[in-house]
Amino acid sequence: MKTTLVIMAAGIGSRYGGGIKQLAAVGPNGEIIMDYSIHDAIEAGFDKIVFIIRRDIEEAFREAIGDRIQGICAGLGVELGYAFQELDALPAGVTLPEGRTKPWGTGQAVLACKDQLDTPFAVINADDYYGKQAFVLLHDFLQNYTPDKPGDLAMAGFVLKNTLSDNGAVTRGICRMNDAGYLTGVDETSGIEKTADGAQAGGKVIDADSLVSMNMWALTPEFVTMLEQGFVDFFGGIAGNEMKAEYLLPIFIDSLLKQGKVDVKVLPTHDRWFGVTYQEDKPVVVESFAKLIEAGVYQKDLFSDLRK
């Protein structure tokens, strides 16, 4: 069964104000984190990649990333597409609030590529490294998709201790699950810090072996219809907060869970998550990729193993 990987990249390059051309190179040939995610997705069996970006960064994105990936995908028989997150892409009857300059969040981002999502698909952040196992787990899960079970979703569950930074506190969605491994809720927890014994937040010990959500989802084509209706409902509940409110994928999925409209299987992965949350994280991330290459997990010429 064909599957698509959606990469949410509308905010890429903006974290430290350097722009796309100043993205953090983490590999030996200037590779960025997204290169490794694309490699791992193709290796796992995904047939199509869709970049969600903003129109104002399209030229720079294609020059720095897209054209290079286009060539790689063409050589591997993988389709590549683009979608654009637009501030004024709103439900019928909704007017853009005067003064709003910020896009509407990850839920709206996925809706930007709704016309390209006629197969089961996974969604990831552009600037997170998830590891190989998670892509295999999500791809294999999506192979069991049938239209008569449109609410069968999944998410990769990362071990909390594998997602912490040495350089400051982070926010993580800590998963609550039933005995069958299905998600029952996500506790968004801020200020989580690494400690000598594990982790804590606000002075309270947190189980460092808890599973957390890193915004890596396996979704169905029918989910897009739910997401579209949810965007309509979202605007009915943001009166007074029109400047800052965001339509976020995890919050929407949590609302569907509470309504009993979806089941979300948590797929545990023990790979270490990498991300440059703080500028001080970059040397650690570069070193981590160097070790993965030394161990043979990746080739120095990243995509060379897929061309054989």
Coordinates of C-alpha atoms in Angstrom, one line a residue:
M1 CA 0.0 0.0 0.0
K2 CA 1.3 3.4 -0.9
T3 CA 2.0 5.8 2.0
T4 CA 2.9 9.4 2.2
L5 CA 5.2 11.3 4.6
V6 CA 4.1 14.9 5.4
I7 CA 6.9 17.1 6.7
M8 CA 5.8 20.3 8.5
A9 CA 8.5 22.8 7.5
A10 CA 6.6 26.1 7.4
G11 CA 8.6 27.4 10.4
I12 CA 12.0 25.9 9.4
G13 CA 15.0 28.1 9.7
S14 CA 13.2 30.6 12.0
R15 CA 14.2 29.3 15.4
Y16 CA 17.4 31.4 15.7
G17 CA 16.6 34.0 13.0
G18 CA 19.3 32.7 10.6
G19 CA 16.9 31.8 7.8
I20 CA 16.8 28.6 5.7
K21 CA 20.3 29.1 4.3
Q22 CA 21.7 29.1 7.9
L23 CA 20.1 25.8 8.9
A24 CA 22.2 23.8 11.3
A25 CA 24.3 21.3 9.4
V26 CA 24.7 18.2 11.4
G27 CA 26.1 15.7 8.9
P28 CA 29.6 15.4 7.4
N29 CA 28.5 16.8 4.0
G30 CA 26.3 19.6 5.4
E31 CA 23.2 17.4 5.9
I32 CA 20.4 18.8 8.0
I33 CA 18.2 16.8 10.4
M34 CA 15.5 16.6 7.8
D35 CA 17.8 14.8 5.3
Y36 CA 18.1 11.9 7.8
S37 CA 14.3 11.8 8.3
I38 CA 13.7 11.6 4.6
H39 CA 16.3 8.9 4.3
D40 CA 14.7 6.8 7.0
A41 CA 11.2 7.3 5.6
I42 CA 12.2 6.1 2.2
E43 CA 14.1 3.2 3.6
A44 CA 11.0 2.2 5.6
G45 CA 8.9 2.2 2.5
F46 CA 7.2 5.6 2.2
D47 CA 6.5 6.3 -1.5
K48 CA 5.8 10.0 -1.4
I49 CA 7.1 13.1 0.5
V50 CA 5.2 16.3 0.9
F51 CA 6.8 19.4 2.2
I52 CA 4.5 22.0 3.9
I53 CA 6.1 25.4 3.7
R54 CA 5.2 29.1 3.4
R55 CA 5.1 30.7 0.0
D56 CA 7.5 33.4 1.1
I57 CA 10.2 30.8 1.7
E58 CA 9.6 28.7 -1.3
E59 CA 12.5 30.0 -3.4
A60 CA 15.0 29.7 -0.6
F61 CA 13.6 26.3 0.5
R62 CA 13.9 24.9 -3.0
E63 CA 17.5 26.2 -3.4
A64 CA 18.7 25.0 0.0
I65 CA 16.8 21.7 0.3
G66 CA 14.0 21.0 -2.2
D67 CA 15.9 20.8 -5.5
R68 CA 18.5 18.5 -3.9
I69 CA 15.8 16.2 -2.4
Q70 CA 13.9 16.3 -5.7
G71 CA 16.8 14.7 -7.5
I72 CA 17.3 12.1 -4.8
C73 CA 13.6 11.1 -4.8
A74 CA 13.5 11.0 -8.6
G75 CA 16.3 8.5 -8.6
L76 CA 14.6 6.3 -6.1
G77 CA 11.1 6.4 -7.6
V78 CA 9.7 8.5 -4.7
E79 CA 7.2 11.2 -5.5
L80 CA 7.8 14.7 -4.1
G81 CA 5.1 17.4 -3.5
Y82 CA 4.7 20.8 -2.0
A83 CA 1.9 22.4 -0.1
F84 CA 1.7 25.9 1.3
Q85 CA 0.4 27.0 4.7
E86 CA -1.5 30.2 4.1
L87 CA -2.6 32.6 6.8
D88 CA -5.9 33.3 5.0
A89 CA -6.7 29.6 4.1
L90 CA -9.8 29.6 6.4
P91 CA -13.1 27.8 6.5
A92 CA -16.0 29.3 4.5
G93 CA -17.5 32.2 6.3
V94 CA -14.5 32.9 8.5
T95 CA -12.7 36.2 8.0
L96 CA -9.0 36.7 8.8
P97 CA -8.8 38.8 12.0
E98 CA -7.2 42.2 11.4
G99 CA -3.7 42.2 12.7
R100 CA -3.2 38.4 12.7
T101 CA 0.2 37.6 11.2
K102 CA 0.9 34.1 12.5
P103 CA -0.3 30.9 10.8
W104 CA -2.9 28.8 12.6
G105 CA -0.8 25.9 13.8
T106 CA 0.0 22.3 12.9
G107 CA -3.7 21.3 12.3
Q108 CA -4.0 24.0 9.6
A109 CA -0.6 23.0 8.2
V110 CA -1.8 19.4 7.5
L111 CA -5.0 20.8 5.9
A112 CA -2.7 22.7 3.4
C113 CA -1.9 19.4 1.7
K114 CA -5.4 17.8 2.0
D115 CA -5.7 17.3 -1.8
Q116 CA -2.5 15.2 -1.8
L117 CA -3.6 12.9 1.0
D118 CA -5.5 10.1 -0.7
T119 CA -3.4 7.4 1.0
P120 CA -2.5 6.7 4.6
F121 CA 0.1 9.1 5.8
A122 CA 2.5 10.0 8.6
V123 CA 3.2 13.5 9.9
I124 CA 6.5 14.8 11.3
N125 CA 8.2 18.0 12.3
A126 CA 11.0 19.1 9.9
D127 CA 13.6 19.8 12.6
D128 CA 13.3 16.7 14.7
Y129 CA 15.4 13.5 14.4
Y130 CA 13.2 10.5 15.2
G131 CA 15.4 7.5 14.4
K132 CA 14.9 4.7 12.0
Q133 CA 12.6 2.5 14.2
A134 CA 9.8 5.0 14.4
F135 CA 9.5 5.2 10.6
V136 CA 9.4 1.5 10.3
L137 CA 6.7 1.2 13.0
L138 CA 4.5 3.9 11.5
H139 CA 4.9 2.6 7.9
D140 CA 4.0 -1.0 9.0
F141 CA 1.0 0.2 11.0
L142 CA -0.3 2.1 7.9
Q143 CA -0.1 -1.0 5.8
N144 CA -3.0 -2.3 7.8
Y145 CA -5.3 0.6 6.8
T146 CA -8.8 -0.2 5.6
P147 CA -11.5 2.4 4.8
D148 CA -13.9 0.7 7.2
K149 CA -11.6 1.7 10.1
P150 CA -11.0 5.4 9.4
G151 CA -10.4 6.2 13.0
D152 CA -7.5 3.8 13.5
L153 CA -4.5 6.1 14.1
A154 CA -1.1 5.7 15.7
M155 CA 1.7 7.8 17.2
A156 CA 5.3 7.0 17.9
G157 CA 5.9 7.0 21.6
F158 CA 9.4 8.0 22.6
V159 CA 11.0 7.3 26.0
L160 CA 11.2 10.5 27.9
K161 CA 14.8 10.2 28.9
N162 CA 15.8 9.8 25.2
T163 CA 14.3 13.2 24.4
L164 CA 15.8 15.5 27.1
S165 CA 18.3 18.3 26.5
D166 CA 21.4 18.8 28.6
N167 CA 21.1 22.5 28.1
G168 CA 17.7 23.4 29.5
A169 CA 14.1 22.5 30.2
V170 CA 11.7 21.1 27.5
T171 CA 8.0 20.6 27.1
R172 CA 6.8 17.1 26.4
G173 CA 3.4 15.5 26.0
I174 CA 3.4 12.6 28.5
C175 CA 1.2 9.7 27.3
R176 CA -1.5 8.0 29.3
M177 CA -2.3 4.6 27.9
N178 CA -4.6 1.6 28.7
D179 CA -3.3 -1.9 29.1
A180 CA -3.6 -2.6 25.4
G181 CA -1.2 0.2 24.6
Y182 CA -3.8 2.7 23.2
L183 CA -3.6 6.3 24.1
T184 CA -6.1 7.6 26.6
G185 CA -4.7 11.1 26.9
V186 CA -1.7 13.3 26.7
D187 CA -0.5 15.5 29.7
E188 CA 1.4 18.5 28.2
T189 CA 4.1 19.1 30.7
S190 CA 6.5 22.1 30.6
G191 CA 9.8 22.7 32.4
I192 CA 11.0 19.1 32.2
E193 CA 14.7 19.0 33.2
K194 CA 17.2 16.1 33.1
T195 CA 18.5 15.1 36.5
A196 CA 21.2 12.7 37.8
D197 CA 18.5 10.2 38.5
G198 CA 16.1 10.9 35.6
A199 CA 13.8 13.8 35.2
Q200 CA 11.8 16.4 37.1
A201 CA 9.4 19.3 36.4
G202 CA 8.6 22.0 38.9
G203 CA 10.5 20.1 41.6
K204 CA 8.4 16.9 41.1
V205 CA 10.0 13.7 39.9
I206 CA 8.8 12.4 36.6
D207 CA 9.2 8.8 35.4
A208 CA 12.0 9.1 32.9
D209 CA 10.8 5.9 31.2
S210 CA 7.4 7.4 30.4
L211 CA 6.4 7.5 26.8
V212 CA 6.0 10.9 25.2
S213 CA 4.6 12.3 22.0
M214 CA 7.0 14.1 19.7
N215 CA 4.4 15.0 17.1
M216 CA 4.9 11.9 14.9
W217 CA 1.6 10.5 13.8
A218 CA 0.2 7.8 11.5
L219 CA -3.1 9.0 10.1
T220 CA -5.8 8.0 7.6
P221 CA -7.2 9.8 4.5
E222 CA -10.5 10.1 6.3
F223 CA -8.8 11.8 9.2
V224 CA -8.4 14.8 7.0
T225 CA -12.2 15.3 6.8
M226 CA -12.3 15.2 10.6
L227 CA -9.5 17.7 10.7
E228 CA -11.3 20.0 8.3
Q229 CA -14.5 20.0 10.4
G230 CA -12.4 20.5 13.5
F231 CA -11.0 23.7 12.0
V232 CA -14.5 25.0 11.5
D233 CA -15.3 24.2 15.2
F234 CA -12.0 25.8 16.3
F235 CA -13.1 29.2 15.2
G236 CA -16.3 28.9 17.2
G237 CA -14.3 28.7 20.4
I238 CA -11.5 31.3 20.1
A239 CA -13.5 34.5 20.7
G240 CA -11.2 37.1 22.4
N241 CA -8.0 35.1 21.5
E242 CA -8.0 35.5 17.7
M243 CA -4.5 36.9 17.6
K244 CA -2.8 33.9 19.4
A245 CA -5.0 30.9 19.1
E246 CA -3.5 27.9 17.3
Y247 CA -5.2 24.8 15.8
L248 CA -2.8 22.2 17.0
L249 CA -2.7 18.6 15.8
P250 CA -2.2 16.9 19.2
I251 CA -4.9 18.9 20.9
F252 CA -7.4 18.1 18.1
I253 CA -6.5 14.4 18.2
D254 CA -6.9 14.4 22.0
S255 CA -10.4 15.9 21.6
L256 CA -11.3 13.1 19.1
L257 CA -10.1 10.6 21.7
K258 CA -12.4 12.1 24.4
Q259 CA -15.3 11.9 22.0
G260 CA -14.5 8.3 21.2
K261 CA -14.1 9.0 17.5
V262 CA -10.6 7.6 17.1
D263 CA -8.3 5.0 18.6
V264 CA -4.6 5.9 18.8
K265 CA -2.1 3.0 19.1
V266 CA 1.1 4.0 20.8
L267 CA 4.1 2.5 19.0
P268 CA 7.0 2.5 21.5
T269 CA 10.4 3.4 20.0
H270 CA 13.7 3.2 21.9
D271 CA 15.7 5.4 19.4
R272 CA 17.0 8.6 20.8
W273 CA 15.3 11.8 19.6
F274 CA 17.6 14.7 18.6
G275 CA 16.7 18.3 18.1
V276 CA 18.4 21.6 18.4
T277 CA 16.1 23.0 21.1
Y278 CA 18.9 25.3 22.3
Q279 CA 21.9 26.6 20.3
E280 CA 24.1 24.7 22.7
D281 CA 22.5 21.4 21.6
K282 CA 24.1 21.6 18.1
P283 CA 27.6 20.2 19.0
V284 CA 25.9 17.3 20.8
V285 CA 23.7 16.6 17.8
V286 CA 26.6 16.7 15.4
E287 CA 28.6 14.3 17.6
S288 CA 25.6 12.0 17.8
F289 CA 25.3 11.8 14.0
A290 CA 29.1 11.2 13.7
K291 CA 28.7 8.2 16.1
L292 CA 25.8 6.8 14.1
I293 CA 27.9 7.0 10.9
E294 CA 30.8 5.4 12.7
A295 CA 28.5 2.6 13.9
G296 CA 27.3 2.0 10.3
V297 CA 23.7 3.2 10.9
Y298 CA 24.2 5.7 8.1
Q299 CA 26.7 6.1 5.3
K300 CA 28.8 9.3 5.0
D301 CA 27.2 9.6 1.5
L302 CA 23.7 9.5 3.2
F303 CA 21.5 8.2 0.4
S304 CA 24.1 5.9 -1.2
D305 CA 22.8 2.8 0.5
L306 CA 19.3 3.4 -0.9
R307 CA 20.6 3.6 -4.5
K308 CA 21.9 0.0 -4.6

